[in-house]
XYZ file of C-alpha atoms in Angstrom:
409
model
C -44.970 -6.653 76.600
C -45.285 -10.626 75.757
C -44.252 -13.048 77.646
C -40.152 -13.288 76.733
C -38.155 -16.320 78.680
C -38.497 -18.959 80.659
C -41.259 -21.659 80.264
C -44.038 -20.944 77.794
C -46.205 -17.708 78.012
C -45.094 -17.935 81.921
C -42.576 -15.373 82.170
C -42.936 -11.659 81.714
C -39.879 -9.284 80.928
C -39.674 -5.506 79.644
C -37.738 -4.557 76.653
C -34.846 -3.511 78.908
C -34.547 -6.599 80.481
C -34.512 -8.874 77.607
C -31.852 -6.880 75.901
C -29.763 -6.671 78.345
C -29.899 -10.421 79.266
C -29.155 -10.890 75.465
C -26.110 -8.970 75.425
C -25.219 -10.599 78.383
C -25.281 -14.097 76.799
C -25.031 -12.587 73.116
C -28.537 -14.055 72.166
C -30.795 -13.175 69.491
C -34.260 -13.868 69.889
C -35.704 -15.044 66.504
C -39.353 -14.769 64.820
C -39.229 -17.657 61.718
C -41.796 -16.891 59.424
C -42.517 -19.874 56.989
C -40.841 -21.872 59.748
C -41.986 -25.317 57.931
C -40.985 -24.623 54.348
C -37.496 -25.186 52.159
C -35.958 -22.339 53.418
C -37.083 -22.481 56.854
C -35.115 -25.370 57.091
C -32.252 -24.108 56.192
C -32.304 -21.607 58.567
C -33.476 -24.466 61.865
C -30.261 -26.025 60.494
C -28.230 -22.616 61.381
C -29.320 -21.804 64.068
C -28.963 -25.235 65.549
C -25.346 -25.019 64.498
C -25.350 -21.311 66.084
C -27.508 -22.194 69.406
C -25.766 -20.117 71.911
C -26.377 -16.878 69.906
C -30.005 -17.750 68.452
C -33.228 -18.673 70.487
C -36.340 -19.292 68.557
C -38.698 -17.051 69.915
C -41.466 -17.672 67.702
C -42.207 -19.909 64.716
C -45.151 -18.854 61.904
C -46.383 -21.752 59.546
C -49.059 -22.644 57.149
C -50.559 -25.518 58.217
C -48.367 -28.480 58.708
C -48.796 -29.196 61.895
C -46.500 -32.409 61.808
C -43.327 -30.547 61.113
C -44.249 -27.793 63.699
C -44.207 -30.099 66.408
C -41.043 -31.496 65.973
C -39.596 -28.443 65.244
C -41.435 -27.107 68.865
C -40.391 -29.814 70.338
C -36.506 -29.480 69.547
C -36.057 -25.643 70.236
C -39.276 -25.248 72.622
C -40.238 -21.367 70.863
C -42.173 -19.615 73.050
C -45.117 -18.637 70.487
C -46.388 -20.953 67.351
C -48.939 -18.857 64.799
C -50.693 -20.843 62.548
C -52.193 -19.212 59.616
C -54.381 -21.931 58.043
C -58.199 -21.572 60.089
C -59.171 -25.012 59.747
C -56.223 -27.042 61.874
C -56.603 -30.616 63.215
C -58.052 -29.546 66.784
C -57.336 -33.162 67.886
C -53.412 -32.871 66.698
C -50.142 -33.654 69.297
C -49.415 -30.160 68.846
C -52.017 -28.743 70.681
C -51.144 -30.543 73.530
C -48.347 -29.191 74.477
C -49.313 -25.691 72.749
C -52.907 -24.929 73.634
C -52.681 -21.484 73.034
C -51.844 -21.689 69.146
C -52.228 -17.895 67.630
C -54.131 -17.709 64.689
C -55.648 -14.031 64.226
C -53.775 -11.294 62.197
C -53.449 -9.399 65.376
C -51.672 -11.946 66.934
C -49.147 -12.200 64.208
C -48.623 -8.433 64.279
C -48.073 -8.663 68.245
C -45.696 -11.282 68.116
C -43.521 -10.377 65.039
C -43.538 -6.451 66.425
C -42.929 -7.264 70.080
C -39.817 -5.366 71.745
C -38.201 -9.169 73.145
C -37.699 -10.022 68.815
C -34.469 -8.678 67.695
C -34.731 -10.567 64.178
C -37.713 -11.728 61.972
C -36.501 -14.503 59.056
C -39.403 -13.872 56.035
C -38.915 -16.921 54.454
C -42.745 -17.086 53.270
C -42.857 -17.584 49.457
C -44.902 -15.042 47.030
C -47.134 -12.066 47.842
C -48.522 -13.956 51.319
C -45.006 -12.929 52.675
C -46.079 -8.780 52.009
C -48.024 -7.848 55.427
C -45.364 -9.863 57.326
C -42.599 -7.834 55.912
C -44.918 -4.477 56.962
C -45.285 -5.181 59.715
C -41.280 -6.310 60.977
C -40.287 -3.052 58.862
C -43.021 -0.761 60.804
C -41.569 -2.174 63.865
C -37.795 -1.031 62.733
C -37.148 -4.460 63.007
C -33.944 -6.039 61.231
C -35.334 -8.553 58.876
C -33.848 -11.120 56.965
C -36.046 -11.191 53.819
C -36.236 -14.190 51.282
C -39.413 -13.167 50.245
C -38.951 -11.285 47.232
C -42.161 -10.757 46.096
C -42.973 -8.332 48.528
C -40.247 -6.137 47.554
C -41.232 -6.710 44.417
C -45.266 -5.792 44.961
C -44.586 -3.050 47.327
C -40.910 -1.614 47.491
C -42.175 1.966 46.435
C -43.408 1.711 50.212
C -40.985 -0.798 51.902
C -37.984 0.648 51.324
C -38.602 4.167 52.027
C -41.010 2.820 55.510
C -37.497 0.728 56.265
C -35.538 4.605 56.174
C -38.044 5.904 58.793
C -38.197 3.198 60.944
C -34.632 2.956 61.113
C -35.141 -1.340 60.204
C -32.486 -3.091 58.580
C -33.361 -5.015 55.768
C -30.681 -7.852 54.874
C -30.902 -10.231 52.176
C -30.945 -14.119 52.190
C -31.428 -14.621 48.843
C -28.084 -15.996 47.592
C -27.738 -13.488 44.725
C -28.347 -10.822 46.546
C -26.526 -11.298 49.886
C -23.854 -12.325 47.498
C -23.928 -8.109 46.367
C -24.558 -6.856 50.149
C -20.985 -9.402 50.776
C -19.772 -7.663 47.777
C -20.526 -4.319 48.558
C -18.288 -2.111 50.636
C -19.876 -1.344 54.093
C -20.406 2.489 53.125
C -22.106 1.336 50.341
C -20.919 4.289 47.821
C -23.033 3.843 44.873
C -20.844 6.309 43.012
C -18.131 3.852 42.957
C -20.277 0.799 40.987
C -20.300 0.762 37.396
C -22.155 -2.799 37.175
C -23.885 -5.376 39.455
C -24.212 -8.940 37.798
C -26.376 -11.583 38.878
C -25.985 -15.282 37.927
C -28.337 -17.600 36.883
C -28.188 -21.211 36.820
C -30.433 -21.324 33.402
C -32.795 -23.791 35.078
C -33.586 -27.150 33.133
C -34.498 -25.760 30.506
C -31.330 -23.596 29.499
C -30.266 -25.558 25.919
C -34.020 -25.348 24.532
C -34.872 -23.401 22.172
C -37.939 -21.020 23.387
C -40.651 -22.797 20.931
C -39.919 -26.433 22.284
C -41.219 -25.014 25.646
C -44.692 -25.649 24.713
C -43.866 -29.022 25.149
C -42.579 -29.752 28.776
C -43.980 -31.070 31.857
C -44.396 -30.063 35.450
C -41.963 -32.474 36.125
C -39.342 -31.738 33.858
C -39.760 -28.013 35.137
C -39.449 -29.056 38.443
C -36.191 -30.994 37.770
C -34.013 -28.440 38.783
C -30.263 -28.451 38.126
C -28.528 -27.174 41.118
C -30.544 -26.047 43.533
C -33.511 -28.054 45.911
C -36.123 -25.815 46.251
C -40.183 -25.411 46.372
C -42.523 -25.987 43.725
C -43.265 -21.730 42.839
C -39.368 -20.450 42.851
C -38.467 -23.782 41.208
C -40.715 -23.011 38.101
C -39.738 -19.850 38.720
C -35.995 -20.399 37.902
C -37.416 -22.757 34.785
C -39.261 -19.682 33.365
C -36.103 -17.249 34.548
C -39.092 -14.886 36.025
C -37.285 -15.770 39.707
C -33.905 -13.797 37.667
C -36.373 -10.895 36.725
C -37.848 -10.399 40.183
C -34.422 -10.836 41.449
C -33.287 -7.784 39.625
C -36.393 -5.936 40.605
C -35.365 -6.645 44.062
C -31.850 -5.781 43.184
C -32.606 -2.128 42.465
C -34.807 -1.536 45.730
C -32.780 -3.287 47.556
C -29.243 -1.441 46.404
C -30.914 1.749 44.673
C -28.801 0.791 41.654
C -30.552 1.723 38.061
C -31.727 -0.896 36.243
C -29.373 -0.273 33.511
C -26.479 -0.572 35.695
C -27.453 -4.608 36.676
C -26.939 -7.418 34.116
C -28.379 -11.232 34.416
C -25.971 -13.847 33.013
C -26.612 -17.683 32.778
C -23.811 -19.626 35.188
C -25.018 -23.036 35.032
C -22.254 -24.104 38.110
C -23.944 -21.831 40.464
C -20.733 -21.337 42.393
C -20.644 -17.161 41.862
C -23.754 -16.129 43.211
C -23.086 -12.328 41.846
C -20.158 -9.873 40.958
C -20.063 -5.800 41.559
C -17.826 -4.269 39.390
C -16.381 -1.208 40.547
C -15.033 1.991 38.796
C -11.839 1.381 38.586
C -12.228 -1.875 37.003
C -12.142 -4.385 39.812
C -14.865 -6.790 39.829
C -15.683 -8.650 43.447
C -17.678 -12.105 43.200
C -18.795 -14.134 46.179
C -18.746 -17.654 45.892
C -20.026 -21.365 47.131
C -21.431 -23.882 46.797
C -25.197 -24.104 46.367
C -26.459 -24.205 49.185
C -28.688 -21.491 51.370
C -27.200 -22.378 54.547
C -24.385 -20.129 53.855
C -26.280 -16.771 52.834
C -28.483 -17.572 55.705
C -25.236 -17.756 57.943
C -23.842 -14.626 56.313
C -27.162 -12.757 57.217
C -27.623 -13.632 60.865
C -24.024 -12.993 61.872
C -25.193 -9.922 61.058
C -21.226 -8.493 61.351
C -19.930 -11.480 62.065
C -18.973 -14.668 60.282
C -21.059 -17.536 62.017
C -19.492 -21.213 61.596
C -21.438 -24.244 59.466
C -21.201 -27.079 58.313
C -20.318 -26.176 54.604
C -18.929 -28.494 51.437
C -15.164 -26.874 50.086
C -15.217 -25.497 46.858
C -12.545 -27.694 44.870
C -10.602 -25.288 43.146
C -8.249 -27.903 41.309
C -11.340 -29.171 39.875
C -13.420 -26.027 38.941
C -14.728 -24.884 35.466
C -16.374 -22.048 35.679
C -18.776 -20.992 32.349
C -20.790 -17.822 31.849
C -23.144 -17.755 28.869
C -26.262 -15.208 28.146
C -29.644 -15.517 29.118
C -31.007 -17.745 25.899
C -33.636 -16.375 23.105
C -37.072 -15.680 23.622
C -37.066 -14.829 27.166
C -36.286 -11.470 26.504
C -39.825 -10.185 27.081
C -40.245 -10.614 30.469
C -37.036 -8.869 31.450
C -37.948 -6.125 29.044
C -41.048 -6.060 31.593
C -39.084 -6.446 34.842
C -36.932 -3.319 33.594
C -39.722 -1.455 32.998
C -40.868 -2.240 36.094
C -37.581 -0.723 38.055
C -37.872 2.660 36.424
C -41.568 3.311 36.767
C -42.615 1.505 39.398
C -45.753 2.319 41.281
C -48.046 -0.469 40.461
C -46.430 -2.126 37.632
C -44.537 -4.478 40.209
C -47.470 -5.759 42.041
C -48.969 -6.439 38.611
C -46.448 -8.232 37.302
C -45.979 -10.639 40.707
C -49.747 -11.149 40.993
C -49.891 -12.229 36.958
C -46.893 -14.395 37.312
C -48.157 -16.397 40.452
C -51.565 -16.964 39.108
C -49.755 -18.262 35.884
C -47.794 -20.550 37.842
C -50.494 -22.020 39.533
C -52.750 -22.837 36.314
C -49.667 -24.561 35.197
C -48.994 -26.443 38.208
C -52.525 -27.380 38.085
C -52.291 -28.276 34.485
C -54.625 -25.348 32.980
C -52.150 -24.074 30.926
C -48.726 -24.936 29.115
C -45.458 -24.309 30.555
C -44.946 -21.308 27.869
C -48.191 -19.724 28.313
C -47.111 -18.764 31.911
C -44.880 -15.941 29.507
C -47.972 -14.982 27.612
C -50.456 -14.543 31.107
C -47.477 -12.289 32.629
C -47.354 -10.206 29.233
C -50.897 -10.030 28.125
C -51.912 -9.242 32.167
C -49.205 -6.417 32.536
C -49.953 -4.889 29.106
C -53.423 -4.246 30.572
C -52.990 -1.824 33.448
C -51.254 1.046 32.867
C -48.703 2.617 35.190
C -50.184 4.126 38.139
C -48.711 5.610 41.705
C -48.968 3.598 44.884
C -49.161 5.326 48.125
C -50.797 2.902 50.289
C -50.534 -1.057 51.022
C -53.984 -1.089 50.475
C -53.516 0.196 47.243
C -51.255 -2.706 46.757
C -53.555 -5.121 47.824
C -56.399 -3.824 45.126
C -53.739 -3.809 42.788
C -52.923 -7.559 43.315
C -56.516 -9.044 43.871
C -57.100 -6.801 39.887
C -54.230 -8.433 38.365
C -54.621 -11.848 39.186
C -58.784 -10.892 37.967
C -57.140 -10.150 34.939
C -54.449 -13.566 34.863
C -57.400 -15.507 34.907
C -59.046 -13.655 32.234
C -56.286 -14.245 30.262
C -55.856 -17.879 31.261
C -59.276 -18.909 29.846
C -58.843 -17.316 26.621
C -56.028 -19.491 26.319
C -58.312 -22.522 26.007
């Protein structure tokens, strides 16, 4: 197997040795995908506060070598994978870690290494699909913040997880909240409804037609969360809630008809589950991604972290319906849940292309909805049988979305 303990790439171990060692000291080896992103920051902070339980075995990043160097200096991961092919060969990181991994085979070997106990998928967008597949295929416990991989390939990943006995634990605050609210036996017959909350983003009080004039700066001004660019735009369009609806359908095997979305501007209640006896259980916390990450990392235990207490004496919670005009994308999301097949990957790909075009000032904010709808309507529903099918539909959907963008000019 790969090198597991001791100094970088020096000490060898067997699966039996590493697991007996971890059991002895209650230590879990983690591979963190997307280590230099915003979710990666939160993951590292939870690990930092629980060093006696976790060892950062490997990190995977795009091309932010400066940040990777800081992470490496503090956590001393044994393996570093850089996805960016044209990295600066003279960077100081390469002097300390001369054997940087950068091929897909090396990435797969790192994720599937017998020494790895937990894989955290904090990669944004469709780019996280293949790494999620590698982890699930190896039967790993995967903490997934990459909702796009479930949306695009739920028909492939969920059955595979069952076959490989891979545990998928959601990190997104809404899905982790559902995970916490459900009983351990997860008897779906006892569930009446799941309610996912949405902050509403920066435009919840704007009429839909007024969205044509909003700027990128406006869209990135999220009222309650500090997130990466893509997910912040998704929150502003409410596409993020559509992706979450689809992900919840797959993760919890709940019909879309039993999943509701409600606007909750305070972002204190992250999801609620109503049972057939009329009881509703809600998960509450101040908006901080370290809370769901700590819950997911703790597996069946609670991990201590620093957090802001809720001031219940001053708490005012409110709930609103989704604003008018956004119904079309929720209708698409529910169709994805009901029809499945290639529809999830088409929805996701069209959104990613539309968001990128908006960021690059090629289209207006309101055009994002047009690109998604017209691309989605172009493709008939078809079954997907392999991961290659998913990648082919992703490619075709992106091509079609680009055509729609050109037609808008």
